[in-house]
Amino acid sequence: MITALVHPIEKFVRSERLPHIWCSGCGMGMIFNAFAKAIEELNIDPKKVVIVSGIGCSGRASGYWAYDGFHTTHGRPIPFAMGLKLARPDLHVVVISGDGDLLAIGGNHFIHAARRNVDILVILVNNFNYGMTGGQVGPTTPEGVRTTTTPYGNYTEPPFNAVWLAAASGAVYVARWTVYHLRNLTESIKTAFQMKGFRVIEVISTCPTDFGRRNALPDPLDNLRYLKENAVYVKNPDPREADIVWGKKFIIGEFVKIEGKESFDDRIRRLIEIAQKELRRSDLQ
Amino acid sequence: MINSYNFRFSEVYWCSNVPRTIALTGNEAAAWGARLSRVEVIAAYPITPQTQIVEKLSEWIEKGEFNAEFIRVESEHSAMAAVAGASAAGARTFTATSSHGFAYMYEMIAWVAGARLPVVMGVVNRFIGPPWNIWADWMDALSARDLGWIQIWASNNQEVLDSIIQAYKIAENKHVLLPVMVSLEGFVLSHTSEPVQIHDQELVDQFLPEYNPPHYVLNPEVSKPFAFGNILWPWDTVHLRWDMHKAMLNAKDTIKKTVKEYEELFGINHGDLIKEYETDGAEVVIVSMASIAETAENVAAELRKEGKRVGSLKVRFFRPFPSKEIVDVLKDKNKVIVVERDLSIGHDGILAMELRSVLHRYNTEIPVYSVSLGLGGDEILPEQIKKVVNKVI
């Protein structure tokens, strides 16, 4: 007798879209899994979740997840998500995109959505390069490493500390994990889902095909081993110390967790109340 | 950590002054075109299918084989802004993009033309989504039809290389001073290898001397400081527009001269504004651009063998539009079929529309059949074009 084995996250996936385009050893599958697990454990109605993605490898996620999703243009998932959230405040709006999309071509939107404290969850998949286009230097590429546009090492483009950028811009929840730390990541997604405001989870991912291959990590397992050996969990870490230097230890953990900060849609509702009060007053006069 | 990845591409490096023919993809040919033109500043952002152009250039620059500055910007909008700045400061500049990147830099594309900066850009033509589609379509470059850029549409990889060198010569001419985009279709040319002749650098230098701009920021020879790009009243603005229009029309002569000079030096001619194939005595002419033009030539050759009088006309320069040149060829023909990889939604193929307006202007009543094929990168087969011709003839 043949028994059909069903993958535990099958119901969260558009299986008819498989096989996916991600390379073997890519971290996206693990992030996919962690996210599905978090949603399942929180028991959230799938019709209340919207996935918005931008360009690049992680941009394909919205097509594979069995939620309503939008694969938007280069750098534009955050403004798109902002519009969506304001039109439908009852939805859980999740942006999942890469470091190139969110911090380079869409960098402007990232800081401004954080400043406004727009109520969206951003999962920032950081693989240190532009993977989809073949591995060019990006805004998070550590100094000294090789990419196709820095074939002799990146010495001209110092990287962003994405954690500090998010924290300084006003995000209410900032955490960083790696694709090796899946349990922490799942718990973190659950925590973030229950909060309100601009929430950022940076996930350090693996890209053996483009990034690893040029930096002595062509084997997918070595990429994971690198994350295991170099990621150091710190309790209540300082975002300013979250720099990533290639070959050195870097910090993971929950950097920022602020409860009760007024979100953008709250502010808009408050503005309407203020304006209406003023209008009523002028009517009386 | 020892770096195990050895960055060595399977390529014969330039080491002598002897011209050589090697297999190059369209993207590599574009990079060679920029290198032989001794470009000084390059700014670009990765996008499929353009990326390899700038990868190649950045590799040469880092190796010290090619003396230029490469700026790894954070978006295409910044790429065009950076080359605009460099060009305004008197440097020869290059950038390349595709599709969404092109759309994103649109504001600066318009700006560079208005500022009369002779920037040259490689456009690896690709569909603009949604749906996401990375394959060839002309809608990106054609959307900038009216902005004041000279447009060259290359049919093969050799033409890509040659067109970029010619582009600088035309753009930097002081009677022209307009930017040029050189279009090569995504994957059809960009990722397909063909034998390409890489010219002798000395000969290219002879053809294209150092860029000597008539006006630029911080020019030490000008005593009064220049202010660029300021606000103007409508009655002043109209003069600048008229100057651009005249410059574009004047560019036709410069193009013809440039192509002739290029042929004398390098023995290569891809056509000036247009390229004719078997148009003499033809009843039906297939008009097209880019790689389709070569397919059309093959179709015409086959149909000629069958005794049908068919010719092909390639529009090499879409701007300035070769109006008179096209009418001279088509005026005594019976029918014209325009085959193109674009569609103006709700109307017709864009090239067909242009052609009709030109024929009308010269009081020429020839039926123009508009055929939009291969949208979103679908293959265009000779049989398809043949079928259309046989139906029309």
XYZ file of C-alpha atoms in Angstrom:
678
model
C 0.000 0.000 0.000
C 1.259 3.440 -0.865
C 0.688 6.137 1.691
C 0.960 9.707 0.544
C 3.106 11.697 2.900
C 1.950 15.230 3.395
C 4.424 17.818 4.543
C 3.311 19.513 7.776
C 3.326 22.946 6.140
C 1.619 21.736 2.957
C -1.560 23.685 3.747
C 0.395 26.958 3.866
C 1.939 26.443 0.434
C 0.675 26.761 -3.124
C 2.039 23.354 -4.034
C 1.016 23.764 -7.665
C 3.707 26.464 -7.913
C 6.443 24.015 -6.965
C 9.272 23.418 -7.673
C 10.366 26.782 -6.326
C 13.195 28.860 -7.756
C 15.351 28.945 -4.634
C 18.746 27.238 -4.836
C 19.571 24.263 -2.652
C 21.033 25.535 0.578
C 19.097 28.803 0.407
C 17.836 30.061 3.765
C 14.400 30.970 2.410
C 12.977 27.490 2.964
C 13.812 27.634 6.645
C 12.278 31.083 7.019
C 9.219 29.775 5.188
C 8.960 26.937 7.661
C 9.436 29.110 10.735
C 6.784 31.524 9.529
C 4.272 28.757 8.799
C 4.903 27.243 12.192
C 4.394 30.574 13.953
C 1.093 31.171 12.160
C -0.074 27.652 12.972
C 0.815 27.929 16.641
C -0.876 31.328 16.946
C -3.944 29.906 15.201
C -4.388 32.968 13.003
C -7.087 32.947 10.341
C -5.169 32.680 7.024
C -7.691 35.009 5.402
C -6.424 37.726 7.754
C -2.793 37.484 6.645
C -1.393 39.305 3.619
C 2.153 38.805 2.400
C 3.787 41.642 0.495
C 7.165 41.102 -1.105
C 9.527 43.111 -3.250
C 12.166 42.125 -5.737
C 14.840 39.481 -5.473
C 14.884 35.875 -4.347
C 12.801 36.506 -1.239
C 10.327 38.428 -3.401
C 9.091 35.095 -4.729
C 7.803 34.149 -1.269
C 4.428 35.832 -1.763
C 3.730 33.540 -4.710
C 4.485 30.330 -2.839
C 2.604 31.075 0.351
C -1.078 30.145 0.278
C -2.158 33.557 1.575
C -3.280 36.538 -0.397
C -0.055 38.079 -1.524
C 1.457 40.768 -3.650
C 4.779 40.597 -5.412
C 5.430 44.301 -5.791
C 8.195 46.172 -7.575
C 11.814 46.864 -6.678
C 11.979 48.447 -3.236
C 8.270 49.200 -3.007
C 6.749 46.549 -0.706
C 6.649 48.842 2.341
C 4.625 51.693 0.769
C 2.372 49.067 -0.810
C 1.880 47.396 2.580
C 1.244 50.779 4.180
C -1.619 51.472 1.761
C -2.997 48.003 2.333
C -2.873 48.313 6.104
C -4.565 51.711 6.151
C -7.340 50.465 3.866
C -7.828 47.261 5.844
C -6.646 47.791 9.454
C -8.058 44.376 10.422
C -5.419 42.501 8.407
C -2.007 41.250 9.492
C 0.234 42.797 6.873
C 3.626 41.127 6.552
C 6.423 42.385 4.320
C 9.013 39.786 3.492
C 11.898 40.951 1.393
C 15.635 41.044 1.102
C 18.332 43.411 2.253
C 18.836 44.712 -1.293
C 15.174 45.477 -1.752
C 14.462 46.946 1.689
C 17.715 48.765 2.411
C 19.033 49.808 -1.017
C 16.426 50.586 -3.659
C 13.687 50.827 -1.007
C 15.825 52.203 1.835
C 13.912 55.439 1.959
C 10.601 53.699 2.632
C 12.094 51.537 5.369
C 13.147 54.474 7.525
C 10.003 56.498 6.882
C 7.620 53.647 7.655
C 9.572 53.091 10.881
C 9.387 56.797 11.697
C 5.599 56.751 11.231
C 5.354 53.463 13.126
C 3.165 51.905 10.436
C 1.558 48.744 11.779
C 3.313 46.142 9.642
C 5.695 43.275 10.294
C 8.833 43.326 8.180
C 10.891 40.181 7.782
C 14.198 41.346 6.372
C 16.063 38.446 4.814
C 19.732 39.378 4.811
C 21.942 37.265 2.564
C 24.634 39.960 2.235
C 24.276 40.401 -1.535
C 21.891 40.778 -4.463
C 21.272 37.083 -4.957
C 18.705 37.097 -7.754
C 20.836 39.107 -10.163
C 23.882 36.929 -9.559
C 25.558 38.191 -6.403
C 26.495 41.865 -6.570
C 27.586 44.070 -3.687
C 24.650 45.438 -1.690
C 23.992 47.690 1.293
C 24.673 44.917 3.825
C 27.690 43.287 2.165
C 30.376 43.105 4.866
C 33.668 44.799 4.185
C 36.343 42.735 2.504
C 34.114 40.008 1.058
C 33.902 39.202 -2.630
C 30.928 39.754 -4.900
C 30.626 39.972 -8.677
C 30.895 43.761 -8.609
C 33.672 43.687 -6.013
C 35.676 40.727 -7.349
C 38.721 41.687 -5.283
C 36.824 42.389 -2.094
C 34.381 45.031 -0.951
C 36.442 47.963 0.269
C 34.256 50.788 -0.999
C 30.801 50.002 0.385
C 30.589 49.910 4.189
C 27.453 48.000 5.258
C 24.366 49.157 7.129
C 23.750 47.902 10.632
C 20.114 47.087 9.808
C 19.183 46.574 13.461
C 20.416 49.978 14.512
C 18.881 51.601 11.443
C 15.464 50.162 12.328
C 15.807 51.019 16.011
C 16.985 54.569 15.384
C 14.197 55.155 12.868
C 11.528 54.275 15.431
C 10.633 50.581 15.052
C 8.865 49.162 18.122
C 10.215 45.653 17.754
C 13.650 44.816 16.363
C 15.123 41.344 16.522
C 17.813 39.489 14.652
C 18.118 35.734 14.149
C 19.742 33.473 11.664
C 18.312 30.586 9.675
C 20.211 28.314 12.055
C 18.214 29.652 15.040
C 14.830 28.470 13.853
C 13.122 28.068 17.224
C 14.095 31.566 18.283
C 12.953 32.849 14.920
C 9.567 31.118 15.225
C 9.063 32.475 18.753
C 10.156 35.917 17.590
C 7.651 35.909 14.720
C 4.969 34.917 17.232
C 5.959 37.760 19.562
C 5.987 40.249 16.706
C 2.588 39.088 15.452
C 1.039 39.924 18.813
C 2.452 43.446 18.853
C 1.321 46.597 17.058
C 3.503 49.041 15.164
C 6.503 48.790 12.857
C 8.209 45.506 13.662
C 11.413 44.304 12.056
C 12.936 40.862 12.232
C 16.259 40.614 10.455
C 17.024 37.038 9.476
C 20.618 36.341 8.512
C 20.209 33.891 5.669
C 22.462 31.711 3.563
C 23.297 32.120 -0.104
C 25.831 29.431 -0.989
C 25.286 29.880 -4.732
C 26.204 33.539 -4.982
C 27.670 34.760 -1.733
C 29.111 31.621 -0.158
C 30.740 30.382 -3.351
C 32.826 33.534 -3.634
C 33.680 33.616 0.037
C 34.991 30.131 0.784
C 31.557 28.779 1.746
C 30.323 26.939 -1.345
C 28.804 24.139 0.728
C 25.328 24.897 2.138
C 26.191 23.154 5.408
C 29.317 25.280 5.867
C 27.103 28.340 5.544
C 24.923 27.106 8.393
C 27.990 26.163 10.399
C 29.307 29.693 9.923
C 26.077 31.113 11.350
C 26.102 28.622 14.213
C 29.673 29.440 15.180
C 29.531 33.203 14.787
C 26.073 34.165 16.023
C 26.094 35.009 19.719
C 22.830 35.322 21.617
C 22.822 38.282 23.975
C 19.973 39.211 26.310
C 18.743 42.803 25.804
C 21.542 43.670 23.397
C 22.432 47.178 22.283
C 21.461 47.855 18.616
C 24.615 49.932 18.205
C 26.703 46.844 18.731
C 24.915 44.822 16.049
C 27.486 45.441 13.292
C 28.390 42.417 11.218
C 32.068 42.020 10.452
C 32.843 39.064 8.198
C 34.641 36.238 9.988
C 33.863 37.675 13.432
C 31.118 37.017 15.971
C 27.892 38.990 15.663
C 24.969 39.505 18.021
C 21.516 37.975 17.706
C 18.550 38.540 19.991
C 15.695 40.950 20.682
C 17.133 44.440 20.490
C 14.041 46.601 20.838
C 10.637 45.834 22.334
C 8.462 48.846 23.043
C 4.826 48.353 24.014
C 2.094 50.930 23.696
C 3.671 53.304 21.180
C 1.022 54.966 19.045
C 0.950 53.494 15.544
C 0.345 55.330 12.283
C -3.284 54.234 11.929
C -3.958 55.230 15.558
C -2.511 58.640 14.793
C -4.673 59.007 11.701
C -7.781 58.169 13.725
C -6.709 60.670 16.382
C -6.152 63.314 13.706
C -9.687 62.776 12.422
C -11.054 63.217 15.956
C -9.071 66.443 16.439
C -10.159 67.811 13.075
C -13.812 66.958 13.676
C -13.728 68.566 17.103
C -12.319 71.734 15.569
C -14.896 71.700 12.804
C -17.711 71.304 15.331
C -16.313 74.231 17.296
C -16.217 76.459 14.202
C -19.762 75.382 13.328
C -20.927 76.583 16.731
C -19.330 79.951 16.181
C 40.063 32.594 5.776
C 41.531 31.585 2.444
C 39.463 32.528 -0.518
C 38.915 29.430 -2.549
C 36.869 31.013 -5.273
C 39.126 31.941 -8.084
C 37.763 34.794 -10.126
C 38.826 33.829 -13.586
C 36.416 34.074 -16.442
C 36.982 32.043 -19.545
C 37.977 34.936 -21.641
C 40.954 35.994 -23.701
C 42.158 39.223 -22.211
C 43.096 42.182 -24.264
C 46.864 42.283 -24.396
C 47.861 43.653 -27.776
C 46.709 46.210 -30.258
C 45.738 43.666 -32.873
C 42.002 43.587 -33.502
C 40.567 40.209 -32.663
C 37.323 38.382 -33.036
C 36.072 36.440 -30.044
C 32.738 35.057 -28.934
C 30.927 37.669 -26.851
C 27.429 37.904 -25.461
C 25.509 41.094 -26.117
C 26.201 42.226 -22.582
C 29.933 41.626 -22.945
C 29.896 43.431 -26.286
C 28.231 46.413 -24.590
C 30.895 46.395 -21.871
C 33.601 46.269 -24.552
C 31.947 49.174 -26.337
C 32.120 51.271 -23.166
C 35.700 50.195 -22.499
C 36.933 50.976 -26.000
C 35.197 54.372 -25.747
C 37.377 55.095 -22.696
C 34.418 55.901 -20.475
C 35.477 57.710 -17.304
C 32.553 57.312 -14.892
C 30.076 54.425 -14.698
C 27.197 54.152 -12.236
C 24.744 51.277 -12.328
C 22.455 49.056 -10.305
C 21.984 45.334 -10.960
C 18.896 44.196 -12.855
C 18.307 41.123 -14.994
C 19.195 40.892 -17.898
C 21.552 43.877 -17.797
C 23.726 42.992 -14.808
C 26.605 41.358 -16.672
C 27.488 44.611 -18.420
C 28.377 46.310 -15.172
C 29.857 43.172 -13.645
C 32.297 43.025 -16.523
C 33.144 46.716 -16.277
C 33.662 46.624 -12.507
C 35.902 43.585 -12.879
C 38.128 45.321 -15.448
C 38.279 48.472 -13.356
C 39.327 46.582 -10.210
C 41.966 44.664 -12.122
C 43.398 47.967 -13.260
C 42.910 47.046 -16.936
C 40.457 49.827 -17.508
C 40.849 53.278 -16.038
C 37.420 54.471 -14.902
C 35.415 55.154 -11.754
C 32.632 52.720 -10.927
C 29.870 53.803 -8.530
C 27.832 50.985 -6.989
C 24.692 53.023 -6.387
C 21.592 51.987 -4.434
C 19.050 52.339 -7.250
C 18.731 53.108 -10.953
C 17.392 56.541 -10.145
C 20.659 57.254 -8.334
C 22.621 55.655 -11.188
C 21.302 58.119 -13.748
C 21.640 60.997 -11.276
C 25.270 60.052 -10.627
C 26.179 59.877 -14.318
C 24.343 63.165 -14.863
C 26.543 64.759 -12.188
C 29.688 63.243 -13.665
C 28.716 64.302 -17.181
C 27.987 67.847 -16.001
C 31.485 67.884 -14.515
C 32.915 67.037 -17.929
C 33.405 63.272 -17.802
C 32.442 60.677 -20.413
C 29.817 58.554 -18.687
C 28.043 55.250 -19.148
C 25.223 53.389 -17.468
C 23.046 50.426 -18.356
C 19.667 49.182 -17.216
C 16.518 47.254 -18.140
C 12.780 47.317 -17.678
C 11.816 48.299 -14.118
C 15.187 49.921 -13.596
C 14.535 52.009 -16.681
C 11.082 52.919 -15.411
C 12.502 53.846 -12.037
C 15.120 56.179 -13.532
C 12.566 57.783 -15.857
C 12.684 61.153 -14.083
C 16.438 61.368 -14.536
C 16.215 60.082 -18.130
C 14.111 63.116 -18.971
C 16.413 65.371 -16.957
C 19.618 64.248 -18.658
C 18.171 64.997 -22.110
C 16.888 68.404 -21.039
C 20.263 69.205 -19.496
C 21.859 68.287 -22.862
C 24.285 65.868 -21.252
C 25.816 63.375 -23.724
C 25.325 60.317 -21.525
C 25.273 56.933 -23.246
C 23.131 54.161 -21.783
C 22.801 50.507 -22.680
C 19.178 49.395 -22.451
C 18.758 45.643 -22.332
C 15.127 45.572 -23.395
C 12.795 43.703 -21.103
C 9.083 43.582 -20.320
C 7.725 45.834 -17.557
C 5.467 43.951 -15.113
C 3.215 42.755 -13.813
C 3.353 39.892 -14.438
C 6.969 39.557 -13.554
C 8.726 38.729 -16.771
C 12.433 39.056 -17.424
C 12.367 38.499 -21.196
C 12.657 40.753 -24.209
C 10.076 43.418 -24.950
C 10.572 46.895 -26.375
C 8.183 48.654 -24.012
C 10.925 49.979 -21.718
C 12.998 52.028 -24.176
C 10.008 53.011 -26.313
C 8.300 54.539 -23.277
C 11.032 57.224 -23.373
C 10.364 57.943 -27.052
C 9.499 61.604 -26.543
C 12.124 62.664 -24.007
C 14.910 63.764 -26.315
C 17.187 60.730 -26.305
C 18.701 59.439 -29.498
C 17.774 55.762 -29.783
C 19.805 53.080 -31.538
C 18.322 49.582 -31.843
C 20.999 46.945 -32.373
C 20.379 43.746 -34.351
C 23.449 41.766 -33.336
C 26.269 41.801 -30.815
C 28.798 43.395 -33.168
C 26.336 46.199 -33.711
C 25.985 46.625 -29.939
C 29.720 47.214 -29.577
C 29.960 49.480 -32.623
C 26.810 51.433 -31.737
C 28.146 52.390 -28.321
C 31.346 53.799 -29.820
C 29.338 55.632 -32.482
C 26.907 56.846 -29.817
C 29.595 58.860 -28.018
C 30.743 60.414 -31.266
C 27.192 61.487 -32.079
C 26.175 62.545 -28.560
C 29.269 64.654 -27.950
C 29.052 66.504 -31.253
C 28.544 70.137 -30.290
C 25.609 70.491 -32.690
C 23.869 67.536 -31.069
C 24.642 67.263 -27.313
C 21.884 64.782 -26.632
C 22.083 61.506 -24.723
C 21.957 58.208 -26.597
C 20.460 54.882 -25.593
C 21.623 51.728 -27.301
C 18.982 49.012 -27.125
C 19.771 45.322 -27.172
C 17.031 42.800 -26.566
C 17.171 40.867 -23.297
C 18.459 37.278 -23.705
C 17.988 37.378 -27.501
C 21.211 39.389 -27.659
C 22.232 40.006 -24.046
C 22.879 36.346 -23.193
C 23.623 34.925 -26.635
C 27.208 34.585 -27.843
C 28.252 35.652 -31.303
C 31.640 36.310 -32.883
C 32.427 39.956 -32.233
C 35.388 41.900 -33.495
C 37.093 43.932 -30.788
C 38.729 46.865 -32.469
C 42.215 48.198 -32.091
C 42.158 50.710 -29.232
C 44.358 53.164 -31.132
C 41.940 53.169 -34.027
C 39.015 53.773 -31.675
C 40.943 56.629 -30.067
C 41.485 58.101 -33.508
C 37.752 57.855 -34.219
C 36.648 59.034 -30.796
C 39.017 61.569 -29.265
C 38.910 62.605 -25.639
C 35.623 64.227 -24.596
C 36.023 67.965 -24.614
C 32.723 69.442 -23.445
C 31.707 72.914 -24.589
C 30.249 73.688 -21.174
C 30.612 72.034 -17.823
C 30.551 72.745 -14.112
C 33.643 74.449 -12.681
C 35.194 75.082 -16.063
C 38.390 77.030 -15.234
C 38.297 78.817 -18.581
C 34.930 80.390 -17.915
C 35.117 83.426 -15.657
C 31.394 83.656 -14.857
C 29.914 80.735 -12.904
C 27.184 78.719 -14.653
C 23.903 77.817 -12.975
C 22.463 74.576 -14.376
C 18.884 73.366 -14.341
C 17.170 76.366 -12.806
C 13.540 77.372 -13.106
C 12.590 79.244 -16.286
C 9.514 81.090 -17.491
C 7.408 79.361 -20.151
C 8.545 81.786 -22.868
C 12.183 80.922 -22.138
C 11.515 77.208 -21.748
C 10.014 76.988 -25.213
C 13.326 78.132 -26.713
C 15.207 75.362 -24.951
C 12.709 72.807 -26.223
C 13.034 74.188 -29.739
C 16.833 73.965 -29.475
C 16.541 70.311 -28.436
C 14.207 69.604 -31.331
C 16.596 71.257 -33.787
C 19.551 69.412 -32.308
C 17.722 66.110 -32.725
C 16.912 66.890 -36.352
C 20.500 68.045 -36.952
C 21.710 64.780 -35.493
C 20.651 63.005 -38.702
C 23.575 64.533 -40.612
C 25.968 63.798 -37.769
C 24.772 60.185 -37.692
C 25.296 59.725 -41.434
C 28.770 61.259 -41.255
C 29.686 59.217 -38.172
C 28.581 55.952 -39.757
C 30.580 56.746 -42.911
C 33.689 57.612 -40.951
C 33.279 54.454 -38.894
C 33.038 52.356 -42.040
C 36.195 53.901 -43.462
C 38.167 53.130 -40.301
C 36.758 49.766 -39.253
C 35.166 48.436 -42.430
C 31.852 47.852 -40.671
C 28.500 49.350 -41.583
C 25.272 48.387 -39.831
C 23.335 51.038 -41.723
C 23.000 54.689 -40.776
C 19.481 55.763 -39.860
C 18.023 52.802 -41.707
C 19.303 49.667 -43.373
C 17.776 48.358 -46.554
C 17.712 44.782 -47.736
C 16.443 43.856 -51.211
C 14.096 46.807 -51.290
C 14.759 47.540 -54.969
C 11.815 46.382 -56.985
C 10.098 44.999 -53.914
C 6.314 44.941 -53.750
C 6.112 44.322 -50.033
C 8.590 45.626 -47.458
C 8.894 44.270 -43.921
C 9.825 47.112 -41.583
C 11.252 46.265 -38.168
C 13.961 47.041 -35.623
C 16.425 45.230 -33.369
C 16.947 41.476 -33.782
C 13.676 41.072 -35.694
C 15.280 42.974 -38.570
C 17.732 40.113 -39.149
C 14.933 37.548 -39.074
C 13.022 39.731 -41.542
C 16.025 39.822 -43.875
C 16.197 36.050 -43.845
C 12.486 35.825 -44.550
C 12.836 38.275 -47.442
C 15.738 36.271 -48.863
C 13.733 33.034 -48.723
C 10.662 34.596 -50.283
C 12.769 36.138 -53.038
C 13.908 32.610 -53.887
C 10.247 31.667 -54.215
C 9.913 34.495 -56.703
C 8.056 36.865 -54.391
C 9.230 40.454 -54.431
C 9.823 41.092 -50.752
C 12.362 43.372 -49.093
C 13.258 44.389 -45.567
C 13.886 47.753 -43.981
C 15.476 48.078 -40.593
C 14.940 51.219 -38.558
C 18.285 51.523 -36.799
C 17.709 54.951 -35.280
C 14.242 55.279 -33.803
C 15.077 58.837 -32.687
C 15.725 60.981 -34.640
C 13.056 59.195 -36.662
C 14.300 58.634 -40.235
C 11.147 60.077 -41.802
C 12.415 61.255 -45.190
C 14.799 58.307 -45.489
C 11.978 55.824 -44.924
C 9.606 57.551 -47.332
C 12.274 57.544 -50.060
C 12.468 53.776 -49.787
C 8.780 53.041 -49.376
C 7.096 55.571 -51.670
C 6.823 53.252 -54.694
C 5.987 50.079 -52.767
C 2.591 48.419 -52.631
C 2.381 47.278 -49.038
C 4.286 47.645 -45.805
C 4.297 45.178 -42.924
C 5.656 46.401 -39.608
C 6.797 43.625 -37.287
C 7.620 44.713 -33.759
C 7.939 43.482 -30.189
C 5.658 46.063 -28.608
C 2.040 47.137 -28.540
C 0.563 50.479 -27.664
C -2.334 49.094 -25.671
C -5.621 50.097 -27.271
C -3.994 51.257 -30.505
C -1.327 49.578 -32.629
C 2.330 48.704 -32.733
C 4.381 51.804 -31.912
C 6.664 51.615 -34.953
C 3.645 51.149 -37.225
C 2.050 54.272 -35.762
C 5.231 56.269 -36.370
C 5.471 54.955 -39.905
C 1.889 55.850 -40.774
C 2.351 59.389 -39.532
C 5.476 59.785 -41.645
C 3.880 58.353 -44.788
C 0.882 60.606 -44.272
C 3.121 63.653 -43.888
C 4.695 62.946 -47.273
C 1.270 62.253 -48.879
C 2.102 58.622 -49.474
C -0.872 56.279 -49.420
C 0.483 52.823 -48.716
C -1.328 50.316 -46.520
C 0.670 49.659 -43.356
C -0.023 46.350 -41.599
C 0.849 46.375 -37.926
C 2.058 43.074 -36.476
C 2.979 42.875 -32.791
C 4.832 39.652 -32.082
C 6.891 38.151 -29.295
C 5.582 40.294 -26.446
C 7.131 39.338 -23.113
C 10.015 37.576 -24.844
C 8.080 35.028 -26.889
C 10.132 33.708 -29.772
C 9.623 35.287 -33.179
C 9.941 32.644 -35.836
C 10.592 33.236 -39.553
C 7.504 31.122 -40.312
C 5.318 33.598 -38.453
C 6.586 36.536 -40.482
C 6.365 34.494 -43.682
C 2.760 33.666 -42.913
C 1.924 37.348 -42.514
C 3.696 38.262 -45.759
C 1.947 35.508 -47.699
C -1.391 36.667 -46.361
C -0.771 40.293 -47.263
C 0.987 39.918 -50.607
